[in-house]
GROMACS .gro file of C-alpha atoms in nm:
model
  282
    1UNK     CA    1  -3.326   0.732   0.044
    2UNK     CA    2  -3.101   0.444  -0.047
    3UNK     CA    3  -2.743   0.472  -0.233
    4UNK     CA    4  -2.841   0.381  -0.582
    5UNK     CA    5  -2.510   0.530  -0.769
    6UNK     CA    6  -2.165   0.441  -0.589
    7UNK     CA    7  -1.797   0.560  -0.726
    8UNK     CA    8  -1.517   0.396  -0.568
    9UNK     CA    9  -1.199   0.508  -0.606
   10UNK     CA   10  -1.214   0.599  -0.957
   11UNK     CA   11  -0.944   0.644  -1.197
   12UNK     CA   12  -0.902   0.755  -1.574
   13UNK     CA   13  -0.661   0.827  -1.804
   14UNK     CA   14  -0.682   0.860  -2.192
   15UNK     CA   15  -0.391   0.806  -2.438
   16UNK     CA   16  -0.363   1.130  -2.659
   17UNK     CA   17  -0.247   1.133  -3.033
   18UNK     CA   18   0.119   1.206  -2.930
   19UNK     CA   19   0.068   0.872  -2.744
   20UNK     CA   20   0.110   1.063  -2.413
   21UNK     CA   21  -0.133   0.965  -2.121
   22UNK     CA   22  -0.411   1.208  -2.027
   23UNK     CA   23  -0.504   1.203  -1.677
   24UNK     CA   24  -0.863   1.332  -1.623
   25UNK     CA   25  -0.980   1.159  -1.316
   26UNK     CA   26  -0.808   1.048  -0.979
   27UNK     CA   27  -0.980   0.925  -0.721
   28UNK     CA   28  -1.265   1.019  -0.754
   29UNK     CA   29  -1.560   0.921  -0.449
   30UNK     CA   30  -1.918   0.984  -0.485
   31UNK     CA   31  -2.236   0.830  -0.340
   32UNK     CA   32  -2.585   0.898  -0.492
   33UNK     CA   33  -2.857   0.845  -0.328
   34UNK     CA   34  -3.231   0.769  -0.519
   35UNK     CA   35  -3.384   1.013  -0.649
   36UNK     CA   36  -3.165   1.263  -0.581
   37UNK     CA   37  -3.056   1.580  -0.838
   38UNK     CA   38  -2.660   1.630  -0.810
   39UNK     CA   39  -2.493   1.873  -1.033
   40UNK     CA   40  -2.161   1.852  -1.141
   41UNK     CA   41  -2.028   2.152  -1.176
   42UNK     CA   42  -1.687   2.262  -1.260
   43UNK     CA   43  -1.439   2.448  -1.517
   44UNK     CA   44  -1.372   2.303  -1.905
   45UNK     CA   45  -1.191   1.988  -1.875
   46UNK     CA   46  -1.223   1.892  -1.507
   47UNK     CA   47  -1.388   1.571  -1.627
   48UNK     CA   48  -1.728   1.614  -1.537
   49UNK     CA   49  -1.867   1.451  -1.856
   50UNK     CA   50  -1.631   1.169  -1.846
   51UNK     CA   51  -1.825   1.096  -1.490
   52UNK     CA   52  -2.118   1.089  -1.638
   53UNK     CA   53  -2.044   0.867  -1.920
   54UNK     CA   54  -1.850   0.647  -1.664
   55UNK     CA   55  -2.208   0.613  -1.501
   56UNK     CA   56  -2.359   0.517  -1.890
   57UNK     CA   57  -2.142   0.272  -1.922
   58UNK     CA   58  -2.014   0.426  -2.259
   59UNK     CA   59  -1.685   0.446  -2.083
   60UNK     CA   60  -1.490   0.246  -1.850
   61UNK     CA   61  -1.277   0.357  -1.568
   62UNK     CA   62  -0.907   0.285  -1.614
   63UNK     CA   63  -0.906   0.194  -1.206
   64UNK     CA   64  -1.159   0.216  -0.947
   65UNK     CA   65  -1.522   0.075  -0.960
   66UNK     CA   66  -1.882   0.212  -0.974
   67UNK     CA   67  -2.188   0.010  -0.863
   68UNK     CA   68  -2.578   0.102  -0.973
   69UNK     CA   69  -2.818  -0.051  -0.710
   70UNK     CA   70  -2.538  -0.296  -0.617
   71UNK     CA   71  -2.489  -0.456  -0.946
   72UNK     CA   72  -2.110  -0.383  -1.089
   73UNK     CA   73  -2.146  -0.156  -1.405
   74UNK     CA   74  -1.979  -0.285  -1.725
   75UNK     CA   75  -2.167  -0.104  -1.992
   76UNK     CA   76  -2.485   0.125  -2.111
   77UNK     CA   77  -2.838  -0.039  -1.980
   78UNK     CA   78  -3.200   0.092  -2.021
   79UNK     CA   79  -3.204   0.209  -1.616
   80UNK     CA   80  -2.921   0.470  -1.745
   81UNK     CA   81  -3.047   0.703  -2.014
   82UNK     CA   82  -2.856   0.996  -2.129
   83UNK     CA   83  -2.934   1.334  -2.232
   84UNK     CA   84  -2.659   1.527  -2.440
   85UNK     CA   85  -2.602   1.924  -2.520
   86UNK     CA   86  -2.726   1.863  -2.848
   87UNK     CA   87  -3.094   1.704  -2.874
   88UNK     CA   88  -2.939   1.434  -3.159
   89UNK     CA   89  -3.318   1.388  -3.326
   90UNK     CA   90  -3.313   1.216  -3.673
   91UNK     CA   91  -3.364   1.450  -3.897
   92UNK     CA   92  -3.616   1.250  -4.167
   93UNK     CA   93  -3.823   1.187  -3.860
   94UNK     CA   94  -4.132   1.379  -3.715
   95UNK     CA   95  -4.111   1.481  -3.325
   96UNK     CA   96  -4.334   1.134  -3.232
   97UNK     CA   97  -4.157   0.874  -3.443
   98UNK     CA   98  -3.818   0.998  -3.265
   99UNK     CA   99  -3.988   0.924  -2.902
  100UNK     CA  100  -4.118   0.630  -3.064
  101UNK     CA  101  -3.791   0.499  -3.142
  102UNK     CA  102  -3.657   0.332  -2.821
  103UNK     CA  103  -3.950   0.151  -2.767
  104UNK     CA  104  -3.972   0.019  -3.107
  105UNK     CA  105  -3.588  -0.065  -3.082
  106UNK     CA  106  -3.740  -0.303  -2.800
  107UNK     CA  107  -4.009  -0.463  -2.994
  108UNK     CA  108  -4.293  -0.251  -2.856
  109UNK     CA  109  -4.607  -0.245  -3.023
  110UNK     CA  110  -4.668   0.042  -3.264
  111UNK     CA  111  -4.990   0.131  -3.051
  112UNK     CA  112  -4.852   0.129  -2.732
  113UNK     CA  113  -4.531   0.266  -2.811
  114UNK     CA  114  -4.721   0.566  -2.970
  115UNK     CA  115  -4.962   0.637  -2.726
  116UNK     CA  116  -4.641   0.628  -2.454
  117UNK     CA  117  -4.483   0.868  -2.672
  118UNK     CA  118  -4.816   1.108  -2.698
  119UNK     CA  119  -4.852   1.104  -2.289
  120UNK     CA  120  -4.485   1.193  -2.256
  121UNK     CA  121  -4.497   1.475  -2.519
  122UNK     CA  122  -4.798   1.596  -2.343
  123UNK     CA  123  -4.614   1.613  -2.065
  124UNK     CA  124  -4.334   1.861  -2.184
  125UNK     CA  125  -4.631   2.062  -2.373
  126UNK     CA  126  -4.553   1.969  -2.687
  127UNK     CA  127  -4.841   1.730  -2.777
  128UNK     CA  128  -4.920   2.003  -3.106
  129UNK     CA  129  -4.628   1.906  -3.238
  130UNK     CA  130  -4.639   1.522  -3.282
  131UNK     CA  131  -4.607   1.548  -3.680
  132UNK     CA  132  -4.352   1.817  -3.710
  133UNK     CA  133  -4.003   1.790  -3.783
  134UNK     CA  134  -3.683   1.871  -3.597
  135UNK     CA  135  -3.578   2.201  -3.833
  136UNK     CA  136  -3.958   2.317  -3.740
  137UNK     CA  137  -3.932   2.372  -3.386
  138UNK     CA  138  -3.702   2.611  -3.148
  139UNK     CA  139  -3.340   2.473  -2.955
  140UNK     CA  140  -3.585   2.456  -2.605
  141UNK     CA  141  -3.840   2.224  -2.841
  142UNK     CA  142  -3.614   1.992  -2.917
  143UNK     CA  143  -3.483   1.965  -2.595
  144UNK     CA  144  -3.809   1.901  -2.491
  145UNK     CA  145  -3.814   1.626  -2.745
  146UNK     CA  146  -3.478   1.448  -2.631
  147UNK     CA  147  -3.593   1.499  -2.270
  148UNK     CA  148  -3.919   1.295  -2.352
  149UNK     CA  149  -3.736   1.055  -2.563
  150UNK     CA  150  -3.567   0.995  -2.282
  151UNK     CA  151  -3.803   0.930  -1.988
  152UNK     CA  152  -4.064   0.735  -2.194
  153UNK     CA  153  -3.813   0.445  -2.173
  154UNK     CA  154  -3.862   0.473  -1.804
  155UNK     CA  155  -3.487   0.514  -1.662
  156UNK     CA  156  -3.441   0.497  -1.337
  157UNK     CA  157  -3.156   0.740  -1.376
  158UNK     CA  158  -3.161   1.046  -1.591
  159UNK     CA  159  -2.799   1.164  -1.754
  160UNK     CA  160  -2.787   1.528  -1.843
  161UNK     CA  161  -2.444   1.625  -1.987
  162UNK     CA  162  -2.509   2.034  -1.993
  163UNK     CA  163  -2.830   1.997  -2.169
  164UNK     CA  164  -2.939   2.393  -2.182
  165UNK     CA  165  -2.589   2.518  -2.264
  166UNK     CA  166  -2.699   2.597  -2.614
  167UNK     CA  167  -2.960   2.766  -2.514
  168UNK     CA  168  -3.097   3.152  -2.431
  169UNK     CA  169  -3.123   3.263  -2.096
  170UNK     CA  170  -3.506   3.273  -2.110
  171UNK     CA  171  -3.568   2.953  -2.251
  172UNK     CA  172  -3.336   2.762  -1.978
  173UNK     CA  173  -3.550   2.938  -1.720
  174UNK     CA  174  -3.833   2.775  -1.881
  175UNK     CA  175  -3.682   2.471  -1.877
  176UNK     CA  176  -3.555   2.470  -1.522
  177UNK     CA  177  -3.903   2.447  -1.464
  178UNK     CA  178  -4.037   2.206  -1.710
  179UNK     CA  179  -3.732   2.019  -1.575
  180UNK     CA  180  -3.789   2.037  -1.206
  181UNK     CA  181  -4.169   1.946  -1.217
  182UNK     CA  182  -4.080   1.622  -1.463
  183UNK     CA  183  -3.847   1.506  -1.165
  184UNK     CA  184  -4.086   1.596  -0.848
  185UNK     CA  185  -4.351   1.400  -1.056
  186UNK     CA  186  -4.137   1.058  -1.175
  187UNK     CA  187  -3.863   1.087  -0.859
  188UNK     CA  188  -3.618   0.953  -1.090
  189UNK     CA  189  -3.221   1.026  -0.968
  190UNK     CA  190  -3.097   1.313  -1.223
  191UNK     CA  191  -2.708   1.359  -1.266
  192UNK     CA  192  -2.678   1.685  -1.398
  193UNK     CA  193  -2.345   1.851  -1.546
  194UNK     CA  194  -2.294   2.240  -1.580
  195UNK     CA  195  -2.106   2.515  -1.591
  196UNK     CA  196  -2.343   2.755  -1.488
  197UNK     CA  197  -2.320   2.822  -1.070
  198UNK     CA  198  -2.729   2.945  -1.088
  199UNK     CA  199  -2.865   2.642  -1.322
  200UNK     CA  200  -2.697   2.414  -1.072
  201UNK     CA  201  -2.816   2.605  -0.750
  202UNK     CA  202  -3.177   2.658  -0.893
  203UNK     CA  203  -3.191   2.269  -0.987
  204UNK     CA  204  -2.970   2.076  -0.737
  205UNK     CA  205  -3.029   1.863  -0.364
  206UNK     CA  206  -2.631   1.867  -0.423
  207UNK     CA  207  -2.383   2.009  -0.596
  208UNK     CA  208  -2.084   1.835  -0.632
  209UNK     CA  209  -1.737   2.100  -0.739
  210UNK     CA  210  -1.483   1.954  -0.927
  211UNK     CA  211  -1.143   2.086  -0.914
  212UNK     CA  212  -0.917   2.122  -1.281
  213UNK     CA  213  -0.724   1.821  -1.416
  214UNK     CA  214  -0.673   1.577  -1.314
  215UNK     CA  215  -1.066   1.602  -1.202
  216UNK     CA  216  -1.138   1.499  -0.902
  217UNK     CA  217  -1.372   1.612  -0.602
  218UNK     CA  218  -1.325   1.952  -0.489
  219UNK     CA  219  -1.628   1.996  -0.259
  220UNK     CA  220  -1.978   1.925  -0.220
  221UNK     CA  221  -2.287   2.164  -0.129
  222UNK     CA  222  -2.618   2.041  -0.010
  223UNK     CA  223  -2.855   2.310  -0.124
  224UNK     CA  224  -3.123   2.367   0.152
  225UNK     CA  225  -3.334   2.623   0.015
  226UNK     CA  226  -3.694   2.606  -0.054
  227UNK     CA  227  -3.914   2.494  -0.411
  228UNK     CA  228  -3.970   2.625  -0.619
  229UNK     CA  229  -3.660   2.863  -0.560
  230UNK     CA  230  -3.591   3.217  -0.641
  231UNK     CA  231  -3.283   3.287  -0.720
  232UNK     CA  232  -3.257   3.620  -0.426
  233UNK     CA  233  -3.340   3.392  -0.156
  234UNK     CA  234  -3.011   3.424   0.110
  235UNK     CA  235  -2.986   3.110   0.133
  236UNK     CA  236  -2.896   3.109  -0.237
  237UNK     CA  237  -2.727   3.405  -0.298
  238UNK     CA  238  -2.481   3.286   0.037
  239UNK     CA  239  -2.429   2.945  -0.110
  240UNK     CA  240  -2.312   3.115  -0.480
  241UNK     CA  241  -2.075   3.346  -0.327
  242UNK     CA  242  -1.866   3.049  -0.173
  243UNK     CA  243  -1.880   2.858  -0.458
  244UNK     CA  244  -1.796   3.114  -0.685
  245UNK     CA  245  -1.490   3.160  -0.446
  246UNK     CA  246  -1.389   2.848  -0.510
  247UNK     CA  247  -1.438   2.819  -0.872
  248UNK     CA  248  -1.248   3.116  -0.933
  249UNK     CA  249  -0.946   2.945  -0.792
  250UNK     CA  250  -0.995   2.590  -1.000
  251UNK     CA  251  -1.026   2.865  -1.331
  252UNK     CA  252  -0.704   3.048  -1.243
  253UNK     CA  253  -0.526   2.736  -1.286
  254UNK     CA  254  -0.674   2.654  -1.539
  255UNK     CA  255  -0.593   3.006  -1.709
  256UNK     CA  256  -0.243   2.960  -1.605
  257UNK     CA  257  -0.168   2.660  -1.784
  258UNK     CA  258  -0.300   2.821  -2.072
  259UNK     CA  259  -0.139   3.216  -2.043
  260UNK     CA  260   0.153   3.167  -1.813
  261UNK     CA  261   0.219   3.066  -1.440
  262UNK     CA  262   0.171   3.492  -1.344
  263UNK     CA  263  -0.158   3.488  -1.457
  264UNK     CA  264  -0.398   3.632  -1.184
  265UNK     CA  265  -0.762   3.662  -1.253
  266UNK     CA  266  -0.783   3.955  -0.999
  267UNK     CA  267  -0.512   4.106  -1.163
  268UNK     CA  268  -0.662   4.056  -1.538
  269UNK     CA  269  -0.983   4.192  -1.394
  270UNK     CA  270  -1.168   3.874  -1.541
  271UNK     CA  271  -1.492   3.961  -1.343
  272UNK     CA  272  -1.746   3.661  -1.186
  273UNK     CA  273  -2.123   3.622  -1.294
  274UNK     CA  274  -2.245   3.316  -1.207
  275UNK     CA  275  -2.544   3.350  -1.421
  276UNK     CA  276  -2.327   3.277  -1.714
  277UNK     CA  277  -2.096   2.965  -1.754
  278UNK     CA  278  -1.778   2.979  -1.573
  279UNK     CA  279  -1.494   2.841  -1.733
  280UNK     CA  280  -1.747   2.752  -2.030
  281UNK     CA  281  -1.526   2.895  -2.284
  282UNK     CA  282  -1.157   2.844  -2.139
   0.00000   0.00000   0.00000
């Protein structure tokens, strides 16, 4: 597989109200390779989602550069879509005219832009639901919809910015699936940010560990277990245990900035399920 996504030495600060600067990236290095699924995973803050929209193009590095296929990366293009936490449907429209409305942004025929948006409905199972509205359906339905919104503008690279969070623990499972089988079938490159250590092992080639602020690359895991997964297989459970190890550490500083340099996680007996969202809620 080729490099398609390349980070180079990227840098970003923000200015806060108090007109302090806000480092939240340092040099940060990462190569992506097509059609590859990397996670980002990493505690609140860390600057996983600033990555990601640093890949968009919604924001720009302060230093550093990032190159897509080789071209230089100044701002959001149609190869770069992006999928956020909440699903962000208009309201006053039914579930097809919002997958419709990308490709009538770009002058598509109504025809053909409708029956694009049927197939790719069909393909996240929700072709009985063309003509309802966003307050009809479930959180997992409208991620559906967003998700299909998405890839019926035919991205090369899929931007996830902790999609599921909102959701029950049975409908991400679900999901992970629907998920999974959209990117063995299209082979686009998914860029995936979490907090949760199983959603990124069940998902992930690679999983990419971010360490607290100012965010930068902790570690990376190449996850060599076999699809579909299950979530006992050793290979799993040994890869979870060392990140969790490590993740512990990047949330006790964390913690400690926030309750006092003594602060111990062992000692608060702050206990570690990776099925839930680590640092999610710091």
């Amino acid at each position: 597989m080729a490099d398609q996504i390349v980070l180079e030495n990227i840098h970003k600060t923000f200015i806060s109200k108090r007109n302090e600067p806000l480092h939240v990236l340092e040099q940060v290095e990462l190569t992506i390779r097509e059609g590859e699924f990397v996670s980002l995973l990493g505690p609140s803050g860390c600057g996983k989602s600033t990555i990601l929209n640093i890949i968009a193009g919604l924001e720009s590095p302060s230093s550093g550069q990032i190159h897509v296929n080789g071209r230089s990366i100044s701002g959001p293009g149609n190869d770069r879509i992006v999928v956020f936490q909440e699903a962000g449907l208009f309201p006053w429209m039914n579930v097809l005219d919002n997958v419709m409305y990308g490709l009538r942004l770009k002058k598509m025929k109504r025809k053909e832009a409708r029956e694009k948006a049927i197939a790719w409905l069909k393909k996240v199972h929700l072709g009985k639901y063309l003509d309802a509205y966003p307050y009809e359906l479930s959180g997992g339905m409208k991620q559906r919809v967003a998700i299909a919104r998405a890839l019926v503008m035919e991205p090369e690279i899929l931007l996830m910015d902790e999609p599921f969070a909102a959701l029950d623990e049975q409908t991400r499972m679900v999901l992970h699936q629907e998920l999974e089988s959209l990117w063995r079938e299209t082979g686009k490159t998914i860029i995936f940010v979490t907090h949760n250590i199983r959603e990124a092992l069940m998902l992930s080639d690679r999983i990419v560990l971010m360490k607290t602020r100012p965010g930068g690359i902790k570690k990376q895991y190449d996850v060599q277990a076999a699809r579909p997964r299950n979530p006992s297989d050793s290979v799993l459970v040994h890869l979870e245990q060392k990140i969790l190890v490590e993740l512990e550490d990047e949330m006790e500083k964390v913690l400690r900035e926030e309750f006092g340099i003594d602060y111990s996680l062992k000692k608060n007996n702050i206990h570690s399920d990776s099925r839930y969202d680590m640092g999610g809620y710091i």
